[in-house]
CSV table of C-alpha atoms in Angstrom, one decimal:
chain,number,residue,atom,x,y,z
A,27,MET,CA,-124.0,-114.0,-190.9
A,28,ALA,CA,-127.3,-113.1,-189.2
A,29,PHE,CA,-128.0,-114.7,-185.9
A,30,PRO,CA,-131.6,-115.8,-184.4
A,31,SER,CA,-133.5,-112.7,-182.7
A,32,GLN,CA,-130.9,-110.4,-184.3
A,33,LEU,CA,-132.0,-106.8,-184.5
A,34,GLY,CA,-129.1,-104.6,-185.7
A,35,PHE,CA,-126.9,-104.8,-188.4
A,36,GLN,CA,-124.2,-107.7,-189.2
A,37,ASP,CA,-120.8,-106.8,-188.1
A,38,ALA,CA,-119.2,-104.9,-191.0
A,39,ALA,CA,-116.6,-106.4,-192.9
A,40,SER,CA,-115.9,-103.5,-195.2
A,41,PRO,CA,-115.1,-99.5,-194.6
A,42,VAL,CA,-118.5,-98.8,-196.6
A,43,MET,CA,-120.5,-100.8,-194.3
A,44,GLU,CA,-118.7,-99.4,-191.0
A,45,GLU,CA,-119.7,-95.8,-192.5
A,46,LEU,CA,-123.4,-97.2,-192.9
A,47,LEU,CA,-123.4,-98.5,-189.4
A,48,HIS,CA,-122.0,-95.4,-188.0
A,49,PHE,CA,-124.5,-93.2,-189.9
A,50,HIS,CA,-127.2,-95.5,-188.7
A,51,ASP,CA,-126.1,-95.2,-185.3
A,52,HIS,CA,-126.1,-91.4,-185.6
A,53,ALA,CA,-129.6,-91.3,-187.1
A,54,MET,CA,-131.2,-93.6,-184.6
A,55,MET,CA,-129.8,-91.3,-181.6
A,56,ILE,CA,-131.4,-88.4,-183.1
A,57,VAL,CA,-134.6,-90.3,-183.7
A,58,PHE,CA,-134.6,-91.6,-180.0
A,59,MET,CA,-134.1,-88.3,-178.9
A,60,ILE,CA,-137.1,-86.6,-180.7
A,61,SER,CA,-139.2,-89.5,-179.6
A,62,THR,CA,-138.2,-89.2,-175.9
A,63,LEU,CA,-139.0,-85.6,-176.3
A,64,VAL,CA,-142.5,-86.0,-177.8
A,65,LEU,CA,-143.2,-88.8,-175.2
A,66,TYR,CA,-142.5,-86.1,-172.7
A,67,PHE,CA,-144.7,-83.8,-174.0
A,68,ILE,CA,-147.5,-86.3,-174.6
A,69,VAL,CA,-147.2,-87.3,-170.8
A,70,ALA,CA,-147.1,-83.7,-169.5
A,71,LEU,CA,-150.3,-82.6,-171.3
A,72,VAL,CA,-152.2,-85.8,-170.5
A,73,THR,CA,-151.2,-85.4,-167.0
A,74,SER,CA,-151.9,-82.0,-166.5
A,75,SER,CA,-155.0,-80.6,-165.1
A,76,LEU,CA,-154.2,-77.0,-166.1
A,77,THR,CA,-155.6,-75.4,-169.1
A,78,ASN,CA,-155.3,-71.9,-171.2
A,79,LYS,CA,-157.9,-71.3,-173.6
A,80,TYR,CA,-156.5,-67.4,-174.4
A,81,ILE,CA,-153.4,-68.2,-176.2
A,82,LEU,CA,-153.5,-67.3,-179.9
A,83,ASP,CA,-150.0,-67.3,-181.2
A,84,SER,CA,-146.3,-67.2,-180.3
A,85,GLN,CA,-143.8,-66.2,-182.7
A,86,GLU,CA,-140.6,-66.9,-180.5
A,87,ILE,CA,-141.7,-70.8,-180.1
A,88,GLU,CA,-142.6,-70.9,-183.9
A,89,ILE,CA,-139.2,-69.7,-184.9
A,90,ILE,CA,-137.7,-72.4,-182.5
A,91,TRP,CA,-139.6,-75.1,-183.7
A,92,THR,CA,-139.0,-74.2,-187.2
A,93,VAL,CA,-135.4,-73.8,-186.9
A,94,LEU,CA,-134.4,-76.6,-184.9
A,95,PRO,CA,-135.9,-79.2,-187.0
A,96,ALA,CA,-134.3,-77.8,-190.1
A,97,ILE,CA,-130.8,-78.1,-188.3
A,98,ILE,CA,-131.9,-81.5,-187.3
A,99,LEU,CA,-132.4,-82.5,-190.8
A,100,ILE,CA,-129.2,-80.8,-192.2
A,101,LEU,CA,-127.4,-82.8,-189.4
A,102,ILE,CA,-128.8,-86.1,-191.0
A,103,ALA,CA,-128.5,-85.0,-194.7
A,104,LEU,CA,-125.0,-84.1,-194.8
A,105,PRO,CA,-123.3,-87.2,-193.7
A,106,SER,CA,-125.9,-89.5,-195.6
A,107,LEU,CA,-125.1,-87.4,-198.9
A,108,ARG,CA,-121.3,-88.0,-198.1
A,109,ILE,CA,-121.8,-92.0,-197.5
A,110,LEU,CA,-124.0,-91.9,-200.7
A,111,TYR,CA,-121.3,-90.5,-203.0
A,112,LEU,CA,-118.6,-92.5,-201.2
A,113,MET,CA,-120.3,-95.7,-202.1
A,114,ASP,CA,-120.3,-94.5,-205.8
A,115,GLU,CA,-116.9,-94.3,-205.6
A,116,ILE,CA,-115.1,-97.2,-207.4
A,117,ASN,CA,-111.3,-96.7,-206.5
A,118,ASP,CA,-109.0,-98.7,-208.9
A,119,PRO,CA,-110.0,-102.1,-208.4
A,120,HIS,CA,-107.2,-104.9,-208.3
A,121,LEU,CA,-109.8,-107.7,-209.3
A,122,THR,CA,-112.9,-107.9,-211.2
A,123,ILE,CA,-115.3,-110.7,-210.8
A,124,LYS,CA,-118.5,-111.2,-212.6
A,125,ALA,CA,-121.7,-112.8,-210.8
A,126,MET,CA,-124.2,-113.9,-213.1
A,127,GLY,CA,-127.4,-114.8,-211.6
A,128,HIS,CA,-129.4,-118.0,-212.6
A,129,GLN,CA,-132.4,-120.0,-211.5
A,130,TRP,CA,-131.4,-120.8,-209.0
A,131,TYR,CA,-127.7,-120.6,-208.6
A,132,TRP,CA,-125.0,-117.9,-208.9
A,133,SER,CA,-121.8,-118.5,-211.4
A,134,TYR,CA,-118.8,-116.7,-210.9
A,135,GLU,CA,-116.3,-115.6,-213.6
A,136,TYR,CA,-112.6,-114.6,-212.8
A,137,THR,CA,-111.6,-113.7,-216.3
A,138,ASP,CA,-108.9,-110.9,-215.8
A,139,TYR,CA,-105.9,-113.3,-216.4
A,140,ASP,CA,-107.4,-116.8,-217.1
A,141,ALA,CA,-111.0,-118.1,-217.7
A,142,LEU,CA,-111.9,-119.3,-214.6
A,143,GLU,CA,-115.8,-119.9,-214.3
A,144,PHE,CA,-117.8,-122.2,-211.6
A,145,ASP,CA,-121.3,-122.4,-210.4
A,146,SER,CA,-122.1,-122.0,-206.8
A,147,TYR,CA,-125.4,-123.9,-205.6
A,148,MET,CA,-126.9,-124.2,-202.1
A,149,ILE,CA,-125.9,-127.0,-199.9
A,150,PRO,CA,-129.3,-128.7,-199.5
A,151,THR,CA,-130.3,-128.9,-195.8
A,152,GLN,CA,-130.0,-132.7,-196.0
A,153,ASP,CA,-126.4,-132.7,-196.9
A,154,LEU,CA,-125.3,-130.3,-194.1
A,155,THR,CA,-122.4,-131.1,-192.2
A,156,PRO,CA,-122.4,-130.3,-188.3
A,157,GLY,CA,-121.4,-126.4,-187.9
A,158,GLN,CA,-122.8,-125.3,-191.4
A,159,PHE,CA,-125.7,-122.8,-191.8
A,160,ARG,CA,-128.8,-123.9,-193.3
A,161,LEU,CA,-129.8,-122.1,-196.4
A,162,LEU,CA,-126.6,-120.3,-196.3
A,163,GLU,CA,-123.9,-122.6,-197.3
A,164,ALA,CA,-123.0,-122.8,-200.9
A,165,ASP,CA,-120.8,-125.6,-202.6
A,166,HIS,CA,-118.0,-123.2,-204.3
A,167,ARG,CA,-117.6,-119.9,-202.5
A,168,MET,CA,-116.5,-116.7,-204.2
A,169,ILE,CA,-113.1,-116.4,-203.2
A,170,ALA,CA,-111.8,-112.6,-203.0
A,171,PRO,CA,-108.1,-111.3,-201.7
A,172,VAL,CA,-108.6,-109.3,-198.3
A,173,GLU,CA,-107.9,-105.6,-198.3
A,174,SER,CA,-108.0,-105.4,-202.0
A,175,PRO,CA,-110.5,-103.3,-203.9
A,176,VAL,CA,-112.6,-105.7,-205.8
A,177,ARG,CA,-115.0,-104.7,-208.7
A,178,VAL,CA,-118.1,-107.3,-209.0
A,179,LEU,CA,-120.0,-107.0,-212.5
A,180,VAL,CA,-123.5,-108.4,-211.7
A,181,SER,CA,-126.1,-109.5,-214.4
A,182,GLY,CA,-129.0,-112.0,-214.7
A,183,GLU,CA,-128.9,-115.0,-217.2
A,184,ASP,CA,-132.8,-115.5,-217.3
A,185,VAL,CA,-134.8,-113.4,-214.5
A,186,LEU,CA,-134.3,-110.8,-212.3
A,187,HIS,CA,-132.0,-111.7,-209.2
A,188,SER,CA,-129.9,-109.4,-206.8
A,189,TRP,CA,-126.3,-110.2,-205.5
A,190,ALA,CA,-126.4,-109.2,-201.9
A,191,VAL,CA,-123.9,-109.4,-199.1
A,192,PRO,CA,-125.1,-107.3,-195.8
A,193,SER,CA,-121.8,-107.6,-194.0
A,194,LEU,CA,-120.0,-105.9,-197.1
A,195,GLY,CA,-122.8,-103.3,-197.7
A,196,VAL,CA,-123.5,-104.4,-201.1
A,197,LYS,CA,-126.3,-104.9,-203.0
A,198,MET,CA,-126.8,-104.8,-206.7
A,199,ASP,CA,-129.6,-106.1,-209.1
A,200,ALA,CA,-128.8,-108.7,-211.5
A,201,VAL,CA,-130.8,-107.9,-214.6
A,202,PRO,CA,-130.8,-109.7,-217.8
A,203,GLY,CA,-129.2,-107.8,-220.8
A,204,ARG,CA,-127.8,-105.2,-218.3
A,205,LEU,CA,-124.4,-105.2,-216.5
A,206,ASN,CA,-124.2,-103.5,-213.2
A,207,GLN,CA,-121.3,-102.6,-211.3
A,208,THR,CA,-120.3,-102.6,-207.7
A,209,ALA,CA,-117.2,-102.8,-205.6
A,210,PHE,CA,-116.2,-103.8,-202.2
A,211,ILE,CA,-113.0,-103.9,-199.9
A,212,ALA,CA,-113.1,-106.8,-197.4
A,213,SER,CA,-111.3,-105.5,-194.3
A,214,ARG,CA,-110.7,-108.7,-192.9
A,215,PRO,CA,-110.3,-112.5,-193.7
A,216,GLY,CA,-113.7,-114.3,-193.1
A,217,VAL,CA,-116.8,-115.9,-194.8
A,218,PHE,CA,-119.6,-113.5,-195.6
A,219,TYR,CA,-123.1,-114.6,-196.4
A,220,GLY,CA,-126.1,-113.2,-198.2
A,221,GLN,CA,-129.0,-114.3,-199.9
A,222,CYS,CA,-130.7,-113.6,-203.4
A,223,SER,CA,-132.6,-110.3,-203.0
A,224,GLU,CA,-135.1,-110.3,-205.9
A,225,ILE,CA,-137.7,-112.5,-206.3
A,226,CYS,CA,-136.9,-115.1,-209.0
A,227,GLY,CA,-139.3,-118.1,-208.8
A,228,ALA,CA,-139.5,-121.2,-206.6
A,229,ASN,CA,-135.8,-121.4,-205.0
A,230,HIS,CA,-135.1,-117.6,-204.8
A,231,SER,CA,-134.6,-118.2,-201.1
A,232,PHE,CA,-132.4,-121.2,-201.9
A,233,MET,CA,-129.8,-119.3,-204.0
A,234,PRO,CA,-127.5,-117.8,-201.2
A,235,VAL,CA,-124.3,-115.6,-201.9
A,236,VAL,CA,-121.1,-116.6,-200.0
A,237,VAL,CA,-117.8,-114.7,-200.2
A,238,GLU,CA,-114.7,-115.9,-198.5
A,239,ALA,CA,-112.1,-113.3,-198.1
A,240,VAL,CA,-108.5,-115.0,-197.9
A,241,PRO,CA,-105.0,-113.2,-197.8
A,242,LEU,CA,-103.6,-112.8,-201.3
A,243,GLN,CA,-101.0,-115.7,-201.1
A,244,ASP,CA,-104.1,-118.1,-200.4
A,245,PHE,CA,-106.4,-116.5,-203.3
A,246,GLU,CA,-103.5,-116.8,-205.8
A,247,ALA,CA,-103.0,-120.7,-204.7
A,248,TRP,CA,-106.8,-121.0,-204.9
A,249,SER,CA,-107.3,-119.6,-208.5
A,250,THR,CA,-104.1,-121.6,-209.7
A,251,LEU,CA,-105.8,-125.0,-208.4
A,252,MET,CA,-109.1,-124.2,-209.7
A,253,ILE,CA,-107.5,-123.2,-213.3
A,254,GLN,CA,-105.6,-126.5,-213.1
A,255,ASP,CA,-108.6,-128.5,-212.2
A,256,ALA,CA,-110.7,-127.3,-214.8
B,4,MET,CA,-145.4,-57.8,-203.6
B,5,LEU,CA,-142.4,-57.3,-201.8
B,6,GLY,CA,-143.9,-54.6,-199.5
B,7,MET,CA,-146.6,-57.0,-198.6
B,8,LEU,CA,-144.3,-59.7,-197.6
B,9,ARG,CA,-142.2,-57.0,-195.7
B,10,LYS,CA,-145.2,-56.1,-193.6
B,11,GLN,CA,-146.1,-59.5,-193.1
B,12,LEU,CA,-142.8,-60.4,-191.9
B,13,LYS,CA,-142.9,-57.4,-189.5
B,14,GLY,CA,-146.0,-58.7,-187.9
B,15,HIS,CA,-145.0,-62.4,-188.1
B,16,PRO,CA,-141.1,-62.8,-187.5
B,17,ALA,CA,-141.8,-66.7,-187.3
B,18,LEU,CA,-142.1,-66.6,-191.1
B,19,ILE,CA,-138.6,-65.5,-191.6
B,20,PRO,CA,-137.1,-69.1,-190.9
B,21,LEU,CA,-139.7,-70.8,-192.9
B,22,LEU,CA,-138.9,-68.4,-196.0
B,23,PHE,CA,-135.4,-69.0,-195.6
B,24,PHE,CA,-135.6,-72.9,-195.5
B,25,ILE,CA,-138.1,-73.2,-197.7
B,26,GLY,CA,-136.8,-71.0,-200.4
B,27,GLY,CA,-133.4,-72.3,-199.7
B,28,GLY,CA,-135.0,-75.8,-200.5
B,29,ALA,CA,-136.6,-75.0,-203.7
B,30,ALA,CA,-133.4,-72.7,-204.8
B,31,MET,CA,-131.3,-75.9,-204.4
B,32,SER,CA,-133.8,-78.3,-206.0
B,33,MET,CA,-134.2,-75.8,-209.1
B,34,GLY,CA,-130.3,-75.4,-208.9
B,35,TYR,CA,-129.9,-79.1,-209.2
B,36,LEU,CA,-132.2,-79.6,-212.2
B,37,ALA,CA,-130.4,-76.8,-213.8
B,38,ARG,CA,-127.1,-78.7,-213.4
B,39,LEU,CA,-128.6,-81.9,-214.5
B,40,ALA,CA,-130.0,-79.9,-217.7
B,41,LEU,CA,-126.8,-78.2,-218.6
B,42,ARG,CA,-123.8,-80.6,-217.4
B,43,ASN,CA,-125.2,-84.0,-217.6
B,44,PRO,CA,-123.7,-85.7,-220.6
B,45,ASP,CA,-126.9,-87.6,-220.8
B,46,VAL,CA,-128.7,-84.7,-221.9
B,47,CYS,CA,-128.7,-83.1,-225.7
B,48,TRP,CA,-129.6,-79.8,-226.5
B,49,ASP,CA,-128.0,-79.2,-229.8
B,50,LYS,CA,-128.8,-82.0,-232.2
B,51,THR,CA,-126.7,-80.5,-235.3
B,52,ASN,CA,-123.5,-79.4,-233.5
B,53,ASN,CA,-123.2,-82.0,-230.5
B,54,PRO,CA,-125.7,-84.8,-231.0
B,55,GLU,CA,-124.4,-87.3,-228.7
B,56,PRO,CA,-122.5,-85.9,-225.8
B,57,TRP,CA,-122.6,-89.2,-224.0
B,58,ASN,CA,-120.0,-90.3,-226.6
B,59,LYS,CA,-117.6,-87.8,-225.9
B,60,MET,CA,-116.9,-88.1,-221.9
B,61,ASP,CA,-113.5,-87.1,-220.9
B,62,PRO,CA,-111.9,-89.6,-218.3
B,63,THR,CA,-110.4,-87.2,-215.9
B,64,HIS,CA,-113.3,-85.0,-215.7
B,65,GLN,CA,-115.4,-85.1,-212.6
B,66,TYR,CA,-119.0,-85.5,-213.6
B,67,LYS,CA,-120.3,-86.3,-210.2
B,68,PHE,CA,-121.6,-83.4,-207.9
B,69,TYR,CA,-119.0,-84.4,-204.7
B,70,ALA,CA,-116.3,-86.7,-204.7
B,71,ILE,CA,-115.0,-87.6,-201.5
B,72,ASN,CA,-111.9,-89.8,-202.0
B,73,MET,CA,-111.2,-89.7,-205.7
B,74,ASP,CA,-109.1,-87.1,-207.6
B,75,TYR,CA,-110.5,-87.3,-211.3
B,76,SER,CA,-107.8,-85.2,-212.5
B,77,LYS,CA,-105.2,-88.0,-211.7
B,78,LEU,CA,-107.2,-91.0,-213.5
B,79,LYS,CA,-105.8,-92.5,-216.4
B,80,LYS,CA,-108.1,-93.6,-219.4
B,81,GLN,CA,-108.9,-97.4,-218.9
B,82,GLY,CA,-110.6,-97.8,-222.4
B,83,PRO,CA,-109.3,-98.2,-225.9
B,84,ASP,CA,-109.0,-95.4,-228.0
B,85,PHE,CA,-111.6,-94.8,-230.9
């Protein structure tokens, strides 16, 4: 989850998010180098008392400052497009979960084998126990098995919402009347938090998404228990 | 027109990389538009012989421009046969 005065991304919990992190580092490094160079030019120009009033053109430097930026842009574009297409691939999911957005809670449906459905409301601040995170905890978490490709079908029941979990690198709009598909693989067990990412009314900030990745046996035990309890 | 271009390029060789990259960018954009027009299953050109190509999509054909990890020829169709 996010921590106070955080500047960068949350730690990646899925291979896609790792790729995004590394790409961001790559692009940021290029941006820092260019900015440093420009800052050097500015300081050098401003602090110099030399002037040249007679230079009209220079073909060599024009070639350099056309070719070099083009190469830099290609070096940014190729990894970017690779990740874009990688994010689109949904490699044979083991499990499909439907995340339905309501005003103002999420409901999850695990209908692959049995009909398991439950709602996930935010835990109000006054009901939090010590150690829980304000505005991020939910009463029923979406449990998913670790290291298994999971397909999430997202839709909205009333207005637009958006199902987002930053550490898994996932965000998908929940549009009423439309079924959107996204997928993730949780690389490690843990609890991953996200918040509704499309303005949906008064309690838009109070309908978090909580995904808990557990080993497969624990997932199976949990789903059996939930179905029995229902 | 090409003669005029050649004369300008001889006097200003810095225009060569400019032409190359801008021309390349324009060619790639037009190429992608052409690919969309001709290969995208959402596009219908022939209303009499092929009215709804989006209903005839092959599950093992790669429609995306670039596939990184997926081998579409090895996929099996998951939907029902109509």
